[in-house]
mmCIF file of C-alpha atoms in Angstrom:
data_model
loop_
_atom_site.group_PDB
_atom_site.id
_atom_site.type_symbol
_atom_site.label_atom_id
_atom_site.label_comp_id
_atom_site.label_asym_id
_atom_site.label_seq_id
_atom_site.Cartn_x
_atom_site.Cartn_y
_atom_site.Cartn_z
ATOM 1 C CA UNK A 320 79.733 177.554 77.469
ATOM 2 C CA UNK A 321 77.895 175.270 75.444
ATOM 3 C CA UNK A 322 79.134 172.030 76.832
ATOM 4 C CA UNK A 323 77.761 168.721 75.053
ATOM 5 C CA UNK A 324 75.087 169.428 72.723
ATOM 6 C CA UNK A 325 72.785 166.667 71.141
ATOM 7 C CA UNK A 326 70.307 167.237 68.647
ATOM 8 C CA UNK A 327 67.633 166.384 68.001
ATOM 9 C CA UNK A 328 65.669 166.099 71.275
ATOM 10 C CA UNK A 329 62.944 163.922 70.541
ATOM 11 C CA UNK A 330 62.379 161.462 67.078
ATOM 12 C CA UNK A 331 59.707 159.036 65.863
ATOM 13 C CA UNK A 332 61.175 157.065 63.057
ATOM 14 C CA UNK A 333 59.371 154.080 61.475
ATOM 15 C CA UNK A 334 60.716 150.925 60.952
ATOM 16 C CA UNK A 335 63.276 150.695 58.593
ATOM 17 C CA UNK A 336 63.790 154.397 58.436
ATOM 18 C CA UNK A 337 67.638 155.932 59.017
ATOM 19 C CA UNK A 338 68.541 158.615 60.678
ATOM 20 C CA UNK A 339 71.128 160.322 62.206
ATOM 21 C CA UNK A 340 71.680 161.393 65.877
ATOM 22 C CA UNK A 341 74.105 164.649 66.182
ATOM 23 C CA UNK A 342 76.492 164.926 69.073
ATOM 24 C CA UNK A 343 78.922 168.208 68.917
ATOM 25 C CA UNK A 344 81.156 169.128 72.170
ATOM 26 C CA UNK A 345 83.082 172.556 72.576
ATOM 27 C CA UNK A 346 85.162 171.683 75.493
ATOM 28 C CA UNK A 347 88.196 170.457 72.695
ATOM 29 C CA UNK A 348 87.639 166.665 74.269
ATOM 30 C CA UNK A 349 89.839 163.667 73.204
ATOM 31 C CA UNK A 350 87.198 160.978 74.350
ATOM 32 C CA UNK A 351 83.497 160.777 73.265
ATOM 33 C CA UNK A 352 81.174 158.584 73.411
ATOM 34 C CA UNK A 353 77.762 157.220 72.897
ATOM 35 C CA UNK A 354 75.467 155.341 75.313
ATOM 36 C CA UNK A 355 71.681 154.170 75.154
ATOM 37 C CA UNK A 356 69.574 154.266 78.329
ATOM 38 C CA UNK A 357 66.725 152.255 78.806
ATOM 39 C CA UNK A 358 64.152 152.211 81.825
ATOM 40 C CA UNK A 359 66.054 150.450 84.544
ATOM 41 C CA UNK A 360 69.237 149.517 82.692
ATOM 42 C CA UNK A 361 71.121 152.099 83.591
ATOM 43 C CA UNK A 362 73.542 153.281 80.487
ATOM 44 C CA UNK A 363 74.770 151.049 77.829
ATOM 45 C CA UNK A 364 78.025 152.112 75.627
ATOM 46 C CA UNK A 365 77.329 151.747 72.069
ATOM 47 C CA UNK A 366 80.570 153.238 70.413
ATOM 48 C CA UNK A 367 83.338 155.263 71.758
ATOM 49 C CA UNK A 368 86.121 157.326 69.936
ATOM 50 C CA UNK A 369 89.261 158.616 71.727
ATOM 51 C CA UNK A 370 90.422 161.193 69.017
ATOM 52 C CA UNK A 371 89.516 162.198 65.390
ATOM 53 C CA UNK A 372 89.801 159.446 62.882
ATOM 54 C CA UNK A 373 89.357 156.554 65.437
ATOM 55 C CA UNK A 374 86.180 155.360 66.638
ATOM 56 C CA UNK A 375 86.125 151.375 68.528
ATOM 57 C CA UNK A 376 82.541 149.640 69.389
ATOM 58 C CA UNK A 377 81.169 149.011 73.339
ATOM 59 C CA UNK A 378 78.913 146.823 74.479
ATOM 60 C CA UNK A 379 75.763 147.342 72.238
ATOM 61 C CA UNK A 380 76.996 148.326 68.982
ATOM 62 C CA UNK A 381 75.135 146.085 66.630
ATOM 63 C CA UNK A 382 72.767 148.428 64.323
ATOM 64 C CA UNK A 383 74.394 151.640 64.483
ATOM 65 C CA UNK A 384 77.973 153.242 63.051
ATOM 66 C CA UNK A 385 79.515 156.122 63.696
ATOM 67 C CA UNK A 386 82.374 158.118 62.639
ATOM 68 C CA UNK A 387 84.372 160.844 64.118
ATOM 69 C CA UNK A 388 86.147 163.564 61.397
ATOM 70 C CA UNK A 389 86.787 166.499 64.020
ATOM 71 C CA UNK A 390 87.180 166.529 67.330
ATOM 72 C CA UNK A 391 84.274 168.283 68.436
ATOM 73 C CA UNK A 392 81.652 166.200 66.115
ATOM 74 C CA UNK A 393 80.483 162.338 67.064
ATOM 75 C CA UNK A 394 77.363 161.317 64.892
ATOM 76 C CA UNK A 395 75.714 157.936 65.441
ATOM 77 C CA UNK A 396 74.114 156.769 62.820
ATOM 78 C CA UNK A 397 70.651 154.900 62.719
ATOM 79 C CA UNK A 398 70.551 152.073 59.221
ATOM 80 C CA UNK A 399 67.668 150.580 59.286
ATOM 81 C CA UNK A 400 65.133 151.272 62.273
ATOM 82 C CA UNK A 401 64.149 148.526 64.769
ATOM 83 C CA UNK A 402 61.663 148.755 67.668
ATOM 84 C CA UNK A 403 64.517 147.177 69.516
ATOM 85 C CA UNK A 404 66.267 150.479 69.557
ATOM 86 C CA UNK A 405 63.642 152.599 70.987
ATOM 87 C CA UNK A 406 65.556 154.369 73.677
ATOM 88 C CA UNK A 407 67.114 157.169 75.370
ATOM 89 C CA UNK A 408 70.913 158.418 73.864
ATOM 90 C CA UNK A 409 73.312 160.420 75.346
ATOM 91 C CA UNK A 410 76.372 161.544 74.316
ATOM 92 C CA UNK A 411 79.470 162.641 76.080
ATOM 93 C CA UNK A 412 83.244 163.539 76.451
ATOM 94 C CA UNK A 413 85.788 163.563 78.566
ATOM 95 C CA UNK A 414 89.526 165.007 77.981
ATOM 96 C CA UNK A 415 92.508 162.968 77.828
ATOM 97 C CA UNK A 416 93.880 164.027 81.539
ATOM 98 C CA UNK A 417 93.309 162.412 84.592
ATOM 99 C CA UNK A 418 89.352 164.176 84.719
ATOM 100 C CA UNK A 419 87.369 161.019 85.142
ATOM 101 C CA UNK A 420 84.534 162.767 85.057
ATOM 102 C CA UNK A 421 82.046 162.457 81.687
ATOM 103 C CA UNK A 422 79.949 165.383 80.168
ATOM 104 C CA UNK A 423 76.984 164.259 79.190
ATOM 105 C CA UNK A 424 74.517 166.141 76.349
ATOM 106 C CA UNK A 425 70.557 166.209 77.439
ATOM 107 C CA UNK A 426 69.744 163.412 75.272
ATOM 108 C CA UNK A 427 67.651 162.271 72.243
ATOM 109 C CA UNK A 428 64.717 160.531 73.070
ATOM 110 C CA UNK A 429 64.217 157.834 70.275
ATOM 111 C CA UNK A 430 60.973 156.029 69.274
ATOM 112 C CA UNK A 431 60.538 153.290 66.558
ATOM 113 C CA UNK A 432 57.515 152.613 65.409
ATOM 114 C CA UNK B 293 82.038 143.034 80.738
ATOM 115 C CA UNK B 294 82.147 144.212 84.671
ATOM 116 C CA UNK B 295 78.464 144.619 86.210
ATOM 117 C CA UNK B 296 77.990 146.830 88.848
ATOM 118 C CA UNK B 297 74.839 145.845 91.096
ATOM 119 C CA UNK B 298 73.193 149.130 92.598
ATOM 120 C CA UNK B 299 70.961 149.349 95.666
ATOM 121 C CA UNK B 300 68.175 150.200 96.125
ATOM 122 C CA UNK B 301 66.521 150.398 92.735
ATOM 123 C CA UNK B 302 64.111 153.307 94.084
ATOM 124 C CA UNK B 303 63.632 154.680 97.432
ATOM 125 C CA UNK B 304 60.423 156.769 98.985
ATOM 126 C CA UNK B 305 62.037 159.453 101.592
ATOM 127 C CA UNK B 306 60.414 161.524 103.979
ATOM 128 C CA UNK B 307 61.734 165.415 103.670
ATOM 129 C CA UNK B 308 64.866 165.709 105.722
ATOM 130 C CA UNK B 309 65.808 161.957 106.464
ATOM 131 C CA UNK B 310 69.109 160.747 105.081
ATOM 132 C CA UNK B 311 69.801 158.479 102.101
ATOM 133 C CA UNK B 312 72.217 155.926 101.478
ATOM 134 C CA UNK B 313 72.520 153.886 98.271
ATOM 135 C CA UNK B 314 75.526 151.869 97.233
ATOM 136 C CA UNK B 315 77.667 149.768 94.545
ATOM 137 C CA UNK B 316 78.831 146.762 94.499
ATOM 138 C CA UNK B 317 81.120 145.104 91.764
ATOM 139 C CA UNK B 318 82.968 141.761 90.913
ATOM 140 C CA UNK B 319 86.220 143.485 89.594
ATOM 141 C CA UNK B 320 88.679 145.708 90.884
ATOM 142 C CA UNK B 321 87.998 149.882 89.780
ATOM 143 C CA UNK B 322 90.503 152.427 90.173
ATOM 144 C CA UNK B 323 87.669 155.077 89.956
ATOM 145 C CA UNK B 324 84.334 155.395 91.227
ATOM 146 C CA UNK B 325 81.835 158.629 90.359
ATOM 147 C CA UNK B 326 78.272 159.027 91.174
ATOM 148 C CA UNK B 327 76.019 160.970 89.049
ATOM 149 C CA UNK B 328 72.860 162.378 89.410
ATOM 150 C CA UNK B 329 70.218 162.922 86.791
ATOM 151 C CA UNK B 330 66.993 164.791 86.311
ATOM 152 C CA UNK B 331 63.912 164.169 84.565
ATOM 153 C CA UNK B 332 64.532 164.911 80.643
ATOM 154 C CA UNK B 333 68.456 165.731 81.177
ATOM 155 C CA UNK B 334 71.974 164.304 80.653
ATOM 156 C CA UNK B 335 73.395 163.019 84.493
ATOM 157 C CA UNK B 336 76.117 165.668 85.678
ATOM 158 C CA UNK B 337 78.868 164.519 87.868
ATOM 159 C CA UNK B 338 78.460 164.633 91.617
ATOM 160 C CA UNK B 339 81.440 163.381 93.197
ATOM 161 C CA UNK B 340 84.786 161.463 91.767
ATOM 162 C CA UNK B 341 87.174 159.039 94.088
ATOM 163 C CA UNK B 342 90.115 158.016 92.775
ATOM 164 C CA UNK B 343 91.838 155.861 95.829
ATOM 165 C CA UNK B 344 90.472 152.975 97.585
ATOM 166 C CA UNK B 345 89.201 154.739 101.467
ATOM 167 C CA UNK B 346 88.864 157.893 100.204
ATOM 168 C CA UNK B 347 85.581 159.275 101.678
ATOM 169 C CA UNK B 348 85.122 163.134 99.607
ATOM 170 C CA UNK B 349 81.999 165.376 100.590
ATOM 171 C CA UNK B 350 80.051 167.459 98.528
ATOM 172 C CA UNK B 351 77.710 169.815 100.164
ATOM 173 C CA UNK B 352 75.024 167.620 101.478
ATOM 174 C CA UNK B 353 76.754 164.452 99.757
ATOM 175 C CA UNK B 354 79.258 162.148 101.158
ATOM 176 C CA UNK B 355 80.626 159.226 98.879
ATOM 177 C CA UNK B 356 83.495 156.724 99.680
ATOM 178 C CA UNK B 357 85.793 154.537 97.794
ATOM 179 C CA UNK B 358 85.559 150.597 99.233
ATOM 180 C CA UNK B 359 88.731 149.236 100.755
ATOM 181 C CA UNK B 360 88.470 146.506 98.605
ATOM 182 C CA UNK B 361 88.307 148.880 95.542
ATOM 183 C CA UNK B 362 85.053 146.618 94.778
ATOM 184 C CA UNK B 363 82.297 148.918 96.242
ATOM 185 C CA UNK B 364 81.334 152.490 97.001
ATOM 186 C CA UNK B 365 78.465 154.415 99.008
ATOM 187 C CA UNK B 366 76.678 157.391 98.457
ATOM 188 C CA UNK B 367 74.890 159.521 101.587
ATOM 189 C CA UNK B 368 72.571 162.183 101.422
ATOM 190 C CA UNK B 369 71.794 164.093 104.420
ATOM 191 C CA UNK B 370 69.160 166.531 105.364
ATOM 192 C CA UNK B 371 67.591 165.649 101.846
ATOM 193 C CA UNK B 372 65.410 168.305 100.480
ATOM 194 C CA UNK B 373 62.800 168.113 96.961
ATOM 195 C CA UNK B 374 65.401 169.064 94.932
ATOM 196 C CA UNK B 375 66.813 165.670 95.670
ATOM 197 C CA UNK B 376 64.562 163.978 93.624
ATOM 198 C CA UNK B 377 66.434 162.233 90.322
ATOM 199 C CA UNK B 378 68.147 159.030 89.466
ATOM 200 C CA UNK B 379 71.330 158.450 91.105
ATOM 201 C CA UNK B 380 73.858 156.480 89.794
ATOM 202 C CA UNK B 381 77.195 154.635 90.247
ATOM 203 C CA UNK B 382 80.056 154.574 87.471
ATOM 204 C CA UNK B 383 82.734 152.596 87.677
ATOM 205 C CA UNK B 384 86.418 152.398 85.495
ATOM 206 C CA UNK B 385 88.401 149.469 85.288
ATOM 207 C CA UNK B 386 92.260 149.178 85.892
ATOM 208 C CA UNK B 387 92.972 148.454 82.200
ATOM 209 C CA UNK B 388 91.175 149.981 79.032
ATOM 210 C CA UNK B 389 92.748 152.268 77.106
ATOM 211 C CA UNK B 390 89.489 154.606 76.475
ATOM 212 C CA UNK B 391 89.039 154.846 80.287
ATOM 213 C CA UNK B 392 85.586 153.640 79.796
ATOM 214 C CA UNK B 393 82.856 153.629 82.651
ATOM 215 C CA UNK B 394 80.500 151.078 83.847
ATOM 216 C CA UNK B 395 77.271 152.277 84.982
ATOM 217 C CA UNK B 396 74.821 151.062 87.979
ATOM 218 C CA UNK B 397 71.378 150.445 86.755
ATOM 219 C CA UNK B 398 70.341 153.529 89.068
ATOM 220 C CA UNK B 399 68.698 154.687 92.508
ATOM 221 C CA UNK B 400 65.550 156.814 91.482
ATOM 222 C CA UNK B 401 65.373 158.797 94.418
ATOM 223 C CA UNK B 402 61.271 160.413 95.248
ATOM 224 C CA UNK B 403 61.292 162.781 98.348
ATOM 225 C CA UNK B 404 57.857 163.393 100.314
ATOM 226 C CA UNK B 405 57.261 166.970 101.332
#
């Protein structure tokens, strides 16, 4: 019962590196998305998707794509590394019936250097 | 976007006392959830409302859904170390087609033995 699984847990990427943060969920989920956390901002929705083949940006999406081919498999995707998006990401799902309730992975802690 | 103001930012408990934090928001949600998360993990779902009154327990854990469909509480009672984490408020507004949630910016909860 796997759940939402992120990998990897921790990163140190330079500046101007790329790199790619995996997000896979088992549950058969419609909805997934991607959020940033950082200290004292609560969570921050970078991109959402709410099937396979469509993907839509939130609130921070400047800096980072992502693109959805299955259902269970969301990558976001890192271009070119800024110190501005040193953070914490999560990842989760939700199915398509009234279940409100998110499922979050345990995060990838991100640091740009 | 909606912001959701959550209060208090931190609090410092004494071992048994009970804890209340709450939400606050300048829009209408049909849905509040609170969430609770641990040091180096993904939050995990504590309690869902879905109708404005509604007042749902959880163990130790009482949350209610404002009148006004603007605010919501969380109570702890009898807390206990295991208490410790960030708490925090999520919020979805009456139209969006991805159902996405608004977060608080967090309680981080410390409990004194």
């Amino acid at each position: 019962n796997a759940g939402v699984t992120q990998t990897p847990k921790f990163r140190i990427l330079k500046i101007g590196q790329s790199m790619t943060l995996q997000c896979t969920q088992d549950m058969n989920h419609n909805y997934m998305y991607w959020y940033r956390q950082d200290p004292g901002m609560g969570l921050k929705l970078i991109y959402y998707s709410v099937g396979a083949g469509i993907t839509d940006k939130g609130e921070v999406p400047n800096g980072y794509n992502v693109s959805r081919s299955t259902t269970e498999d969301f990558p976001l995707r890192l271009e070119l590394a800024a110190p501005s998006q040193t953070s914490v990401y999560f990842c989760a799902s939700r199915s398509g019936h009234l279940n409100y309730g998110y499922t979050f992975g345990s995060g990838t802690r991100l640091t740009v250097v | 976007g909606q912001q959701l103001n959550q209060s208090p930012q931190s609090m410092f408990i004494q071992e048994g006392e009970d804890v209340s934090m709450n939400c606050t928001s300048s829009s209408i949600f049909n849905t509040w959830l609170w969430y609770k998360q641990d040091p180096g993990e993904g939050p995990v779902l504590l309690i869902a409302l879905y109708k404005a009154g509604e007042l749902t327990s959880n163990g130790r854990l009482t949350a209610q859904f404002g009148i006004t469909r603007k605010d919501s509480f969380l109570n702890i009672s009898a807390s206990i170390p295991s208490d410790v984490g960030i708490y925090f408020c999520a919020g979805q507004p009456l139209s969006g087609s991805a159902r996405q949630l608004t977060f608080g910016s967090g309680t981080q909860l410390t409990v004194l033995p």
